[in-house]
PDB file of C-alpha atoms in Angstrom:
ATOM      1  CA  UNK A   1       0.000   0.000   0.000  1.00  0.00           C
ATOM      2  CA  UNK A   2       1.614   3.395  -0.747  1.00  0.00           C
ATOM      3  CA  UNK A   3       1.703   6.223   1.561  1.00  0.00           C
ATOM      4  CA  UNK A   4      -0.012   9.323   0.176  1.00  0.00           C
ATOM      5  CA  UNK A   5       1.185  12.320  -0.347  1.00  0.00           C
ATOM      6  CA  UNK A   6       0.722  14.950   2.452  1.00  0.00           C
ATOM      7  CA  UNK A   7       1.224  18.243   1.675  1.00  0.00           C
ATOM      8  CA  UNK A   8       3.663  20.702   4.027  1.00  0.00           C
ATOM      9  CA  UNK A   9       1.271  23.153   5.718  1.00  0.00           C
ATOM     10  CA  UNK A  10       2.368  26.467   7.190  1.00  0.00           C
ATOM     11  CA  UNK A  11      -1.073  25.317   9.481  1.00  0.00           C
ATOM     12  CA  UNK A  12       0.850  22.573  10.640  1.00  0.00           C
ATOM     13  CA  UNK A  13       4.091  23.917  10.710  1.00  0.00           C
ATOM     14  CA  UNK A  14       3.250  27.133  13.117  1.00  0.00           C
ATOM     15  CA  UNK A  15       1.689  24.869  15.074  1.00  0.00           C
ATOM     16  CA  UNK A  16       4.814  23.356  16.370  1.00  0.00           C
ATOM     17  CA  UNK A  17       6.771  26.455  16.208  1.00  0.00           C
ATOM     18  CA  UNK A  18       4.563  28.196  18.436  1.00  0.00           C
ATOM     19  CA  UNK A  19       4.941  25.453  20.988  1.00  0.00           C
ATOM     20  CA  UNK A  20       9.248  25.550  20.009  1.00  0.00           C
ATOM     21  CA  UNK A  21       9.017  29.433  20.738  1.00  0.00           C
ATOM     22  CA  UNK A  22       6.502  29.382  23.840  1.00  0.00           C
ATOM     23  CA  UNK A  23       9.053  30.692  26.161  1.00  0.00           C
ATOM     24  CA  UNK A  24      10.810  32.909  23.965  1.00  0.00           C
ATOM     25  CA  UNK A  25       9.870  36.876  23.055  1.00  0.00           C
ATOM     26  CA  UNK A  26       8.835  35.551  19.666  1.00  0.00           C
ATOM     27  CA  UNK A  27       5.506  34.537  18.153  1.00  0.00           C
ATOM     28  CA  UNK A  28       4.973  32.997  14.965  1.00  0.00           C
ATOM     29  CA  UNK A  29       2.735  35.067  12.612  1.00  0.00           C
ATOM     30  CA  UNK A  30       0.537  33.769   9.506  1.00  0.00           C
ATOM     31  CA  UNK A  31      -1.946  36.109   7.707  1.00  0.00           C
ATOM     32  CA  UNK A  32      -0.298  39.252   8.020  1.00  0.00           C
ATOM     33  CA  UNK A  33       1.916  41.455   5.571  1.00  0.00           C
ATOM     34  CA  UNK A  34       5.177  42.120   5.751  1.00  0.00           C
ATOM     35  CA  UNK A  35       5.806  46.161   4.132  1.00  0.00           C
ATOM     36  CA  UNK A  36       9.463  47.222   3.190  1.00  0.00           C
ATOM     37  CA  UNK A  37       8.925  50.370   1.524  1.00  0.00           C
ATOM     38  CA  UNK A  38       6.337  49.926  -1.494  1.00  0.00           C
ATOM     39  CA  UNK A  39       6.817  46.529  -1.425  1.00  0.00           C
ATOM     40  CA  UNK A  40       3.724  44.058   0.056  1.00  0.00           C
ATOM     41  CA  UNK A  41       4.248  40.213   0.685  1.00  0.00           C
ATOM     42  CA  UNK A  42       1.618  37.829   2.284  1.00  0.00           C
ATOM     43  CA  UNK A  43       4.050  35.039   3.772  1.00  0.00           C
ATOM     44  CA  UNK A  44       2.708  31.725   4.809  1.00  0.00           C
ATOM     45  CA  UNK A  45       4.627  32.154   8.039  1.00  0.00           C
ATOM     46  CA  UNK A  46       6.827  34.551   9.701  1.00  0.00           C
ATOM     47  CA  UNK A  47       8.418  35.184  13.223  1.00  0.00           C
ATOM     48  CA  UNK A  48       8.508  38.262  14.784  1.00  0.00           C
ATOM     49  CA  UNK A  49       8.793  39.579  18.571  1.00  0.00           C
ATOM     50  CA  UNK A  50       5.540  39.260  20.360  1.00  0.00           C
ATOM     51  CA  UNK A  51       5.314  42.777  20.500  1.00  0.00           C
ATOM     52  CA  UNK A  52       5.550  43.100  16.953  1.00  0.00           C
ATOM     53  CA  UNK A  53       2.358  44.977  16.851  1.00  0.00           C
ATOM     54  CA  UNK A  54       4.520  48.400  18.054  1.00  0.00           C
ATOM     55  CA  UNK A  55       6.120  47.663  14.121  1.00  0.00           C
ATOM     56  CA  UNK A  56       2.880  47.959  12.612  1.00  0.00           C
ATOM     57  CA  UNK A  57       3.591  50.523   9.365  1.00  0.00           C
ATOM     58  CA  UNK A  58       1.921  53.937   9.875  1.00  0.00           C
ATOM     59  CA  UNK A  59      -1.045  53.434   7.265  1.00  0.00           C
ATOM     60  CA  UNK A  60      -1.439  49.881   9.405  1.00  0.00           C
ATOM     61  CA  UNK A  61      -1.634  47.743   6.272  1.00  0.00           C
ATOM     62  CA  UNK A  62       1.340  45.211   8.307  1.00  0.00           C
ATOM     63  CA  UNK A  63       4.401  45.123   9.914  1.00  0.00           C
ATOM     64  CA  UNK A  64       7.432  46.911   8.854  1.00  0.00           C
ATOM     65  CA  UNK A  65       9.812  43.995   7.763  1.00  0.00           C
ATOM     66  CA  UNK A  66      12.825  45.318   9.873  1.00  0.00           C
ATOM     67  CA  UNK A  67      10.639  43.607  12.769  1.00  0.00           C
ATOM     68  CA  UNK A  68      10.918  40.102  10.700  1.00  0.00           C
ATOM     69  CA  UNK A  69      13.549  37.676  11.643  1.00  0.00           C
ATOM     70  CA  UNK A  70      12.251  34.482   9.606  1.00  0.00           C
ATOM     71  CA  UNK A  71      10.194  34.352   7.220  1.00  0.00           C
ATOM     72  CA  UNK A  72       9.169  30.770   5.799  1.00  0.00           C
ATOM     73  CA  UNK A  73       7.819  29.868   2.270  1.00  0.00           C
ATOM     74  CA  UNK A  74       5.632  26.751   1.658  1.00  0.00           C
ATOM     75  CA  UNK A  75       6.680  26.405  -2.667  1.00  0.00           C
ATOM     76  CA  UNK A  76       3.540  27.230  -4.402  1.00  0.00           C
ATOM     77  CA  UNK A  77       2.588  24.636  -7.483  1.00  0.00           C
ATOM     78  CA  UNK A  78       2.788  26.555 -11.287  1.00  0.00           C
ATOM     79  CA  UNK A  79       5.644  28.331 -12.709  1.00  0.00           C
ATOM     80  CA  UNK A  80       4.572  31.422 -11.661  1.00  0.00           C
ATOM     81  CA  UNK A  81       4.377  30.352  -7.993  1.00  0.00           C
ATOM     82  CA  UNK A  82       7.513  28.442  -8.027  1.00  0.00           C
ATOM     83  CA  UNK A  83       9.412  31.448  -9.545  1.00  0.00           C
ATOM     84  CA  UNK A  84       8.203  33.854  -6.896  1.00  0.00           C
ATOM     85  CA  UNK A  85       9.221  31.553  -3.986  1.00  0.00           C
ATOM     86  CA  UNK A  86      12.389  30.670  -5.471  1.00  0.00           C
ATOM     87  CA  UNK A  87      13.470  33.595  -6.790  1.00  0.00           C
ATOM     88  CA  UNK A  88      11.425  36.915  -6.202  1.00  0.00           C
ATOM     89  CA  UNK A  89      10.763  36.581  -2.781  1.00  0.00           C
ATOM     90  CA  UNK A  90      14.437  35.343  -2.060  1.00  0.00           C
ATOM     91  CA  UNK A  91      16.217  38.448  -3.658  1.00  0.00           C
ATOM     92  CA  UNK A  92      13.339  40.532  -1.949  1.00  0.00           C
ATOM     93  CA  UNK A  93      14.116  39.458   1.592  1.00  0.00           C
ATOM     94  CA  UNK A  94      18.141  39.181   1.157  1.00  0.00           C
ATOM     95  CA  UNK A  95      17.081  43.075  -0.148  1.00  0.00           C
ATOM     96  CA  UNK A  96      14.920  43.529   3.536  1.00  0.00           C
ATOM     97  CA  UNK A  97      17.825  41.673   5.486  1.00  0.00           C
ATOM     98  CA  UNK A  98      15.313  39.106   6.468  1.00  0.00           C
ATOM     99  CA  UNK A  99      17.745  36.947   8.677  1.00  0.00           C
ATOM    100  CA  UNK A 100      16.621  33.470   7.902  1.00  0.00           C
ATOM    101  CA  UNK A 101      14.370  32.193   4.634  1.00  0.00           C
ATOM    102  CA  UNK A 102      12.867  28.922   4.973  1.00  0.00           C
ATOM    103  CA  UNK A 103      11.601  27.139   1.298  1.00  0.00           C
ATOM    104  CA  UNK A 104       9.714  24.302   1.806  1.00  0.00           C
ATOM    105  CA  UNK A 105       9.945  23.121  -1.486  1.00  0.00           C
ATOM    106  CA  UNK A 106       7.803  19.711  -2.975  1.00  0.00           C
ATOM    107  CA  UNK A 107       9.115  20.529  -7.002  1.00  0.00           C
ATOM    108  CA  UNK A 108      12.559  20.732  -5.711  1.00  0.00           C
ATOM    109  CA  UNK A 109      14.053  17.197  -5.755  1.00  0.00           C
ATOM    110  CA  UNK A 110      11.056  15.486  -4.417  1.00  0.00           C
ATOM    111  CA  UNK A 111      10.929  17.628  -1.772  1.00  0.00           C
ATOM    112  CA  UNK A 112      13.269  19.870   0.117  1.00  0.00           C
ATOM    113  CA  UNK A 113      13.994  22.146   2.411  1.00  0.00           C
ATOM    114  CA  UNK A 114      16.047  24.901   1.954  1.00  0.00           C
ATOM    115  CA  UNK A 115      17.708  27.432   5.073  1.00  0.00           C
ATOM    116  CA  UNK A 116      18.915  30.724   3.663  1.00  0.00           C
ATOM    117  CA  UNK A 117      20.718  33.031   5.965  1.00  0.00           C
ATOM    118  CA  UNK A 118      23.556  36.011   6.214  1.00  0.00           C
ATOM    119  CA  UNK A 119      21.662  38.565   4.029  1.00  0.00           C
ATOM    120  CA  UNK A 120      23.087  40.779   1.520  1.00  0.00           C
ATOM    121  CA  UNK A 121      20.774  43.613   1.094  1.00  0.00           C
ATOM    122  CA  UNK A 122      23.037  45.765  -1.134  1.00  0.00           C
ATOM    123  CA  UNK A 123      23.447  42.472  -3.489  1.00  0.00           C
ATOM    124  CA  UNK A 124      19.947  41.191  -2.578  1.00  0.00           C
ATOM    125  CA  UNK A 125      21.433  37.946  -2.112  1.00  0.00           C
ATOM    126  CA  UNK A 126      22.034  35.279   0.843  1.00  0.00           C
ATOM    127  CA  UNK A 127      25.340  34.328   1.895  1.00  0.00           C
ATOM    128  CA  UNK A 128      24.761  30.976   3.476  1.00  0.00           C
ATOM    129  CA  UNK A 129      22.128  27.721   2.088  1.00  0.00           C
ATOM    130  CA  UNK A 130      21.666  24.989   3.896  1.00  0.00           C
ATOM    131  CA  UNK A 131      19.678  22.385   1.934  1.00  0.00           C
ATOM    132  CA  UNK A 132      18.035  18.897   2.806  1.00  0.00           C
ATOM    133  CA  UNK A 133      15.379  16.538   1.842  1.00  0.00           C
ATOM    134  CA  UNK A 134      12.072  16.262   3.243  1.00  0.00           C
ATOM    135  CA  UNK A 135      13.421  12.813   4.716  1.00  0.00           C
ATOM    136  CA  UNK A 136      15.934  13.875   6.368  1.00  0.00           C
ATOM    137  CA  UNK A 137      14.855  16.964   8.235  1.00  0.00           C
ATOM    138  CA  UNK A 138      16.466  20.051   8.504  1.00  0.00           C
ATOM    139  CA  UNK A 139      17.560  21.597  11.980  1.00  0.00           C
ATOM    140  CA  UNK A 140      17.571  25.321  12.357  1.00  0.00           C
ATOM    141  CA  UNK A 141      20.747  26.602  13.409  1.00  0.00           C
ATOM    142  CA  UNK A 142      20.009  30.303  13.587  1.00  0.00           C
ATOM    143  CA  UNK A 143      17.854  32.924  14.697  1.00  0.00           C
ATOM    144  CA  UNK A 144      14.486  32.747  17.309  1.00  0.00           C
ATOM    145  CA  UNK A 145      13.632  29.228  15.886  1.00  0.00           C
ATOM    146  CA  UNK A 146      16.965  28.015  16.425  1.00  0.00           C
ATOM    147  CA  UNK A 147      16.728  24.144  17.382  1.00  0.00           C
ATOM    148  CA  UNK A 148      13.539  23.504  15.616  1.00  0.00           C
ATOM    149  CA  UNK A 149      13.478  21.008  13.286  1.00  0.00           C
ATOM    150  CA  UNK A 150      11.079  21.010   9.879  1.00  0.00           C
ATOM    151  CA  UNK A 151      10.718  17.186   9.242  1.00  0.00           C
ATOM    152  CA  UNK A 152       8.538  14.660   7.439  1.00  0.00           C
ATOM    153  CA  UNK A 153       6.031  15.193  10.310  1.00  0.00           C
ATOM    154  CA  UNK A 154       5.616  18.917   8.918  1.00  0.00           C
ATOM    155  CA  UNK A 155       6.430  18.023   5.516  1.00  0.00           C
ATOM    156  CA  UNK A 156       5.399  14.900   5.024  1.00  0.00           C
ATOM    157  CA  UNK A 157       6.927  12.281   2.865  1.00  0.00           C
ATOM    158  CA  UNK A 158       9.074  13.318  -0.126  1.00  0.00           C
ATOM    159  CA  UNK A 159       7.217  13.210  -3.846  1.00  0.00           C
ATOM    160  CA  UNK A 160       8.929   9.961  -4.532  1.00  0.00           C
ATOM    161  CA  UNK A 161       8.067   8.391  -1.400  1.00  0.00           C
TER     162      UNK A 161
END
C-alpha cells in the first residue's frame, strides 16, 4: 500500500513552532503582511517579537519587515508560484535583510527544504544555504527558531516516497 502524499502546511508547521518558541519573546505570525517600503508580501509564516504589533507601518496595512527575523515559504505549485518563492521573494528578503528564509519546497528534488541566511541587502542575495530533503529533516541553526526542526512530520513524505 503506498503512503499518500501529504502536503507541508504552514497550518501545521506554526503549530509546532509556536509550541518551540513558547518561552521565547517571539511569536509565529501567519496572515499578516510584511511592508518594506512599497513593497507588500503575504508570507505563509513569519516570526517576529511578540510585541511586533509596536512595528505595525503607519497606514497599518502590516508590519514593517525590519521587525521580521524568519520568514518561511511553503513552494507554491505553477511556474509562476515556483518562480516567486524561489526567486522573487528570495532576492526581496536578502534586499529587507530578512535573517533566515525557509523554502519548503515539494518541485525541488522530491521535496526539500532549503535554510537561507547572512543577508546581503546591497546584493539582494544570501550568503549561506543549507539544503536537505524532506526525509531527512532540517535543523535550524540560527535565529528565534533556532533548534527547531522542519521534518517529514511537517512536511510529510518526499514526492517519490
Amino acid at each position: 500500500m503506498s503512503r499518500r502524499h501529504k502536503t507541508p502546511s504552514p497550518y501545521r508547521l506554526r503549530d509546532r513552532l509556536v509550541l518551540h518558541l513558547a518561552q521565547s519573546e517571539f511569536a509565529a505570525w501567519q496572515d499578516t503582511n510584511v511592508i518594506r517600503r512599497r513593497k507588500v508580501w503575504i508570507p505563509d509564516l513569519f516570526v517576529a517579537r511578540e510585541d511586533a504589533e509596536e512595528h505595525v507601518t503607519e497606514d497599518g496595512l502590516g508590519i514593517d519587515a525590519s521587525a521580521v527575523r524568519l520568514i518561511v515559504e511553503v513552494v507554491s505549485p505553477g511556474s509562476d508560484g515556483i518562480t516567486r518563492d524561489r526567486t522573487r521573494k528570495r532576492r526581496e528578503y536578502a534586499r529587507a535583510g530578512i535573517p533566515v528564509y525557509v523554502l519548503i519546497d515539494d518541485f525541488d528534488e522530491g521535496g526539500t527544504i532549503t535554510v537561507l541566511s547572512s543577508p546581503d541587502p546591497e546584493a539582494a542575495v544570501y550568503a549561506d544555504e543549507v539544503r536537505a530533503a524532506y526525509r531527512a529533516g532540517l535543523t535550524l541553526s540560527d535565529g528565534p527558531a533556532k533548534g527547531f526542526t522542519i521534518g517529514e512530520e511537517i512536511t510529510g513524505p518526499g514526492r517519490a516516497d
